[in-house]
PDB file of C-alpha atoms in Angstrom:
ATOM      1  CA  UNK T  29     -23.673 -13.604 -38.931  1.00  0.00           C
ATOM      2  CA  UNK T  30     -23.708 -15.396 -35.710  1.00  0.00           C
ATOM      3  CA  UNK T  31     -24.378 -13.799 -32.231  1.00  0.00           C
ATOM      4  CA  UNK T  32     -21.437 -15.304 -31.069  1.00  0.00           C
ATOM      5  CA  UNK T  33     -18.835 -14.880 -34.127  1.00  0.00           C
ATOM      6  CA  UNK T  34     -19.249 -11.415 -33.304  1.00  0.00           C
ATOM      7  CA  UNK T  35     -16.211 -10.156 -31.696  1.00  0.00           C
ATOM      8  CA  UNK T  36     -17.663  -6.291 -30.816  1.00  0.00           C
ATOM      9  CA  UNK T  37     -19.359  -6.498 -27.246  1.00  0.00           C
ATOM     10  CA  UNK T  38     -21.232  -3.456 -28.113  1.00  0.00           C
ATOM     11  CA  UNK T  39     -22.996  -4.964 -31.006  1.00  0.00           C
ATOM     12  CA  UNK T  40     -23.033  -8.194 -29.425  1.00  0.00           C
ATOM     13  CA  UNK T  41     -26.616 -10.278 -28.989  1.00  0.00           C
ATOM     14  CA  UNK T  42     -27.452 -11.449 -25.838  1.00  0.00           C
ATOM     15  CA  UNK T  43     -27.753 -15.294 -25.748  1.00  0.00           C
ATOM     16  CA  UNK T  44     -32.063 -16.239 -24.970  1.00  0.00           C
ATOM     17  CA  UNK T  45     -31.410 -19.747 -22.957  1.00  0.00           C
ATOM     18  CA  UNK T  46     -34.383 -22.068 -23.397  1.00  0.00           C
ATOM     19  CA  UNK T  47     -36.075 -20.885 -26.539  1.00  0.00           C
ATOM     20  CA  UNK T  48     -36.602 -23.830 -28.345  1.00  0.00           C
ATOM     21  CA  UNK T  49     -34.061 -26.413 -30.213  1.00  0.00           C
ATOM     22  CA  UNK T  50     -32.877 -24.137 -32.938  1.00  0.00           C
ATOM     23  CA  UNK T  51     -31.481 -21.302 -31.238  1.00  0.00           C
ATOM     24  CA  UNK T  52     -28.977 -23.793 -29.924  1.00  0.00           C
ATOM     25  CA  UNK T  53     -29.270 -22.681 -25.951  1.00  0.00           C
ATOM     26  CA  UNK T  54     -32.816 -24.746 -25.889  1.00  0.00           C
ATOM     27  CA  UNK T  55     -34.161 -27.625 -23.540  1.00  0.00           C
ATOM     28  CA  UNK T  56     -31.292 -27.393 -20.881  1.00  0.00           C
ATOM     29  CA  UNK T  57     -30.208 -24.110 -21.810  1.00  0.00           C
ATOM     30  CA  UNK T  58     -26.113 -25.141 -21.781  1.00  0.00           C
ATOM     31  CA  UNK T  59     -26.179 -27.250 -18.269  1.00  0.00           C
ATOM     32  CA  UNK T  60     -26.576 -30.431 -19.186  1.00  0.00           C
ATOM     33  CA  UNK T  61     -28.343 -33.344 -18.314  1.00  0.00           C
ATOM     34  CA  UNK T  62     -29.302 -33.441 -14.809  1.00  0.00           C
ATOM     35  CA  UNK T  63     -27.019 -33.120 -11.614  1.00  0.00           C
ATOM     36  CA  UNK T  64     -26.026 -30.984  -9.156  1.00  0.00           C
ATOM     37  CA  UNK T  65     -25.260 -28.126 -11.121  1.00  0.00           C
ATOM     38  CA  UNK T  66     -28.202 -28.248 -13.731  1.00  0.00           C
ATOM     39  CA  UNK T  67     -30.354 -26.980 -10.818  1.00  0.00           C
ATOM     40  CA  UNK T  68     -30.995 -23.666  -9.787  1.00  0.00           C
ATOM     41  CA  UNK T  69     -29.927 -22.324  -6.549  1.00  0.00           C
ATOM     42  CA  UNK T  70     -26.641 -23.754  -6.433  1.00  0.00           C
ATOM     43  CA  UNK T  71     -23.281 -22.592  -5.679  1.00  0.00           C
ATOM     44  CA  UNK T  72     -20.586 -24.638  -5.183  1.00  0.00           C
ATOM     45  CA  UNK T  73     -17.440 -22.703  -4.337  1.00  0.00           C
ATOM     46  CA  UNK T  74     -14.457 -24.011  -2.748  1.00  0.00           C
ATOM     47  CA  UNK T  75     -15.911 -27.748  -3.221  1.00  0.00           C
ATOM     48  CA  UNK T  76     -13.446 -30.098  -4.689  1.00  0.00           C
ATOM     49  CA  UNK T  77     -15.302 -33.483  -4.934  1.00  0.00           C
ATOM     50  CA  UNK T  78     -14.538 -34.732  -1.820  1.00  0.00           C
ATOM     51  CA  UNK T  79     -11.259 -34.025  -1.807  1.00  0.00           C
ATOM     52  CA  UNK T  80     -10.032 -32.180   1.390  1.00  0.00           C
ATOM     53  CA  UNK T  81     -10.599 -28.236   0.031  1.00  0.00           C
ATOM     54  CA  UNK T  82      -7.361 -26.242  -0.195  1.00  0.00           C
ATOM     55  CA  UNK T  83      -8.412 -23.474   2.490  1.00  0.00           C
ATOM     56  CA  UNK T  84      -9.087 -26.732   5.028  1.00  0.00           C
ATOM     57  CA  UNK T  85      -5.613 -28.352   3.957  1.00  0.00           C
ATOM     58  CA  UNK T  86      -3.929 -25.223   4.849  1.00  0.00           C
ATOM     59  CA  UNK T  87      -2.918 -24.580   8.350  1.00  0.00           C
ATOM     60  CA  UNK T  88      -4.309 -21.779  10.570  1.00  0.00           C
ATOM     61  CA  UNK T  89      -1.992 -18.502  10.944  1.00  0.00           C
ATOM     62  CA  UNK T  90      -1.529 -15.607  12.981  1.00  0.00           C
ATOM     63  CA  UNK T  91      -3.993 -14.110  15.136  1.00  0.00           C
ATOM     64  CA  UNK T  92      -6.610 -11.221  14.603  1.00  0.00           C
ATOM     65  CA  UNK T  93      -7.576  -9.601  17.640  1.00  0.00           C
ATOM     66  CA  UNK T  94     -11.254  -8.374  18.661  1.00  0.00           C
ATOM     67  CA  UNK T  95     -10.048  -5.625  20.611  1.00  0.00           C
ATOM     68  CA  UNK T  96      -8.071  -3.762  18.371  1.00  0.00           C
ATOM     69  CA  UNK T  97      -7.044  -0.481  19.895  1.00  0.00           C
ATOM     70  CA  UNK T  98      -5.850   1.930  17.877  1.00  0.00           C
ATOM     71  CA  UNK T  99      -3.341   3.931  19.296  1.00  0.00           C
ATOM     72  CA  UNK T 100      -1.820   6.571  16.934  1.00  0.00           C
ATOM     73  CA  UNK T 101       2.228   6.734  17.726  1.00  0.00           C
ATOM     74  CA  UNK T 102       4.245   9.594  16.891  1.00  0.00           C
ATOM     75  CA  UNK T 103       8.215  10.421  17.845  1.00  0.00           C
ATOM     76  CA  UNK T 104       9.455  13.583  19.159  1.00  0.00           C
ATOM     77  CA  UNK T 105      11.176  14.050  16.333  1.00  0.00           C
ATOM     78  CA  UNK T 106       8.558  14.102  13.645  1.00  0.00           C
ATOM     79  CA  UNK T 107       7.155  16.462  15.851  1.00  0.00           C
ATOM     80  CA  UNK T 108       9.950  18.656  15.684  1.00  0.00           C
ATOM     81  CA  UNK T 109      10.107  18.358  11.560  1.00  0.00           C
ATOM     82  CA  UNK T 110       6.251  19.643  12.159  1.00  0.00           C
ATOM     83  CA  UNK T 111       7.146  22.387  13.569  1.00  0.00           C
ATOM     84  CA  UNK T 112       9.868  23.755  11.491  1.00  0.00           C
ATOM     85  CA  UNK T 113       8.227  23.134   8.428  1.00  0.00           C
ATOM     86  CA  UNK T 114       5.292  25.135  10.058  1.00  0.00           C
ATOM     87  CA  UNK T 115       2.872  22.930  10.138  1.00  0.00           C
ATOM     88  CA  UNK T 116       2.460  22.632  14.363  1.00  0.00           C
ATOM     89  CA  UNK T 117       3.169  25.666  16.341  1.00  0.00           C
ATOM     90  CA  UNK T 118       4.871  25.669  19.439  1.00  0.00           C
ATOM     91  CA  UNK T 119       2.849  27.678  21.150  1.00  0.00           C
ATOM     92  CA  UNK T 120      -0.774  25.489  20.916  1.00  0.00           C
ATOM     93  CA  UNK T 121      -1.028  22.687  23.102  1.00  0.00           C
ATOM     94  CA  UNK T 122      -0.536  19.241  21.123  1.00  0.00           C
ATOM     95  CA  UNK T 123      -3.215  16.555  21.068  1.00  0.00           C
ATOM     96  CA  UNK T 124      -4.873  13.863  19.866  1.00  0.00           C
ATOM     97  CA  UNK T 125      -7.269  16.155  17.369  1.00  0.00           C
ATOM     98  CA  UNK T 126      -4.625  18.662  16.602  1.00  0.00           C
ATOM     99  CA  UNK T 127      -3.007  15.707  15.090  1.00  0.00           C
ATOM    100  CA  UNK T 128      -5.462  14.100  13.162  1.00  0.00           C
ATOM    101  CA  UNK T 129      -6.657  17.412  11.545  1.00  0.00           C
ATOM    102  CA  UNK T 130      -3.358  17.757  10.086  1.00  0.00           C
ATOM    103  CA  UNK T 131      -3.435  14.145   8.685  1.00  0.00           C
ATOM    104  CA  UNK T 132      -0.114  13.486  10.486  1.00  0.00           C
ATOM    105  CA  UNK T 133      -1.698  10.215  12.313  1.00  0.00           C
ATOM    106  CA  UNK T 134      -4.521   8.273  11.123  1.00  0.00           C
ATOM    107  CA  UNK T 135      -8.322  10.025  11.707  1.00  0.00           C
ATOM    108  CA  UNK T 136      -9.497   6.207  12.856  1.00  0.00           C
ATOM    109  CA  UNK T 137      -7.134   6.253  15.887  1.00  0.00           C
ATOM    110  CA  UNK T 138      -8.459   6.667  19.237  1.00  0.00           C
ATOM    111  CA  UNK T 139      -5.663   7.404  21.576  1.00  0.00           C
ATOM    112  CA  UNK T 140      -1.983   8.895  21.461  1.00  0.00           C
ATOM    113  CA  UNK T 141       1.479   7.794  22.363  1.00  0.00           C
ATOM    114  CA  UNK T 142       4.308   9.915  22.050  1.00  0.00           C
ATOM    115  CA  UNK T 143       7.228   8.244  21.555  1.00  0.00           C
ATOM    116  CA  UNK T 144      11.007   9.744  22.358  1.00  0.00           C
ATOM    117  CA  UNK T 145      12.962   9.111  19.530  1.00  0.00           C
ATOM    118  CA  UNK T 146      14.380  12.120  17.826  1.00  0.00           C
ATOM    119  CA  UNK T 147      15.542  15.628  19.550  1.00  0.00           C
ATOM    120  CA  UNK T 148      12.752  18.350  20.402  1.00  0.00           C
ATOM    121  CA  UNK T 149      14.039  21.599  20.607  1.00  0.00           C
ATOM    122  CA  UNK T 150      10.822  23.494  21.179  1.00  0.00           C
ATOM    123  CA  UNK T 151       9.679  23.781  24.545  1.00  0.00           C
ATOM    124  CA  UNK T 152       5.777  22.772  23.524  1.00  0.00           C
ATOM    125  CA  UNK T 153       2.964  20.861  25.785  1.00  0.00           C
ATOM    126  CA  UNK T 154       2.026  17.035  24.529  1.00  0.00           C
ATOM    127  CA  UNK T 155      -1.822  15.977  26.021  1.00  0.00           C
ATOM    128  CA  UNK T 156      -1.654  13.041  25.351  1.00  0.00           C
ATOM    129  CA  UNK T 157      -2.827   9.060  26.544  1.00  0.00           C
ATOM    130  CA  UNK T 158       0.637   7.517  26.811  1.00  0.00           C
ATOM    131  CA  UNK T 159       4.304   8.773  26.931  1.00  0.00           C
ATOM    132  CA  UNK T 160       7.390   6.564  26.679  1.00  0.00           C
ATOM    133  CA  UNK T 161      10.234   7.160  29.533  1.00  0.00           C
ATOM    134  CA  UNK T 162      12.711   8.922  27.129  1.00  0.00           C
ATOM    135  CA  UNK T 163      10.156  11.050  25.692  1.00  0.00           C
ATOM    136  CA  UNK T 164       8.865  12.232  29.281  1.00  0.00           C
ATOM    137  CA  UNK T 165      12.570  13.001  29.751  1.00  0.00           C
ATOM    138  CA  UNK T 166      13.270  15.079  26.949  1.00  0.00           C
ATOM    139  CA  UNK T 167      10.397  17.092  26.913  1.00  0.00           C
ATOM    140  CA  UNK T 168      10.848  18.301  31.008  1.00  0.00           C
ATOM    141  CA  UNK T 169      14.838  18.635  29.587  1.00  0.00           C
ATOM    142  CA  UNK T 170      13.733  21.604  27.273  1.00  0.00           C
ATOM    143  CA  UNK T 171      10.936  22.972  29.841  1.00  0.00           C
ATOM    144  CA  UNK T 172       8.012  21.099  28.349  1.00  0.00           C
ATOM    145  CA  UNK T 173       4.835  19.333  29.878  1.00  0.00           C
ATOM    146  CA  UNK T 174       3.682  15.864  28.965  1.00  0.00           C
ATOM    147  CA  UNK T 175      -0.053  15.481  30.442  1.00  0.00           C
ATOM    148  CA  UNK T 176      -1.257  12.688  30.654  1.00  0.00           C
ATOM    149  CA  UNK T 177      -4.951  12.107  29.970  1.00  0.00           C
ATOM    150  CA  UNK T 178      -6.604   9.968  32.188  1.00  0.00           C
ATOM    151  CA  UNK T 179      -9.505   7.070  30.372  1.00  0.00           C
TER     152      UNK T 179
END
């Protein structure tokens, strides 16, 4: 039976290129005569003959920044659900690593923006690197600070 009519991979022969004319991988060992690719070393992705390559036919989109910031975002109003369902308490002061602990906002973010959508009803105290208008609003409404962290 033939290494290759075998159809278990377990059992399966490996294939010896280059030993000799009867073990039917000899002399070029399956790459032909001559030519780029019969060669070692060589890798030709992405190389279409000459022909303009797909990934240079294509135009250029969008726009990665270098300076990614990552700002973790959260509305007043997930921080009330946090509260109720027990997870915050109203009586700690709220920040950045408060936050992340709890996996509510992601651990790779380096600053904090509270954002005002949603009602608070809590009176609590936000630290925190940015605040929207409405959310500075509603939290002096119910008696709560919003302190701003300086960088």
């Amino acid at each position: 039976m033939s290494a290759l009519n075998n159809s278990n991979p377990i059992k399966r022969k490996k294939i010896r290129v280059g030993r000799g004319i009867g073990s039917g991988k000899g002399k070029t060992s399956g790459r032909g005569v001559k030519g780029q690719k019969s060669r070692s070393g060589v890798a030709i992705k992405s190389f279409e003959g000459g022909q303009m390559p797909l990934y240079r036919r294509l135009p250029k989109r969008g726009f990665n920044s270098f300076k990614k910031n990552n700002i973790g975002k959260i509305n007043l109003g997930q921080i009330q659900y946090f509260i109720e369902k027990k997870s915050l308490s109203n009586k700690d002061k709220l920040d950045l690593n408060i936050l992340k602990k709890l996996n509510i906002i992601n651990k790779k973010s380096k600053k904090l923006k509270i954002l005002g959508s949603g009602e608070i009803k809590d009176k609590i105290i936000v630290e925190a690197n940015f605040f929207s208008k409405s959310a500075i609003d509603k939290l002096k409404k119910i008696g709560g600070t919003a302190q701003i962290l300086k960088k």
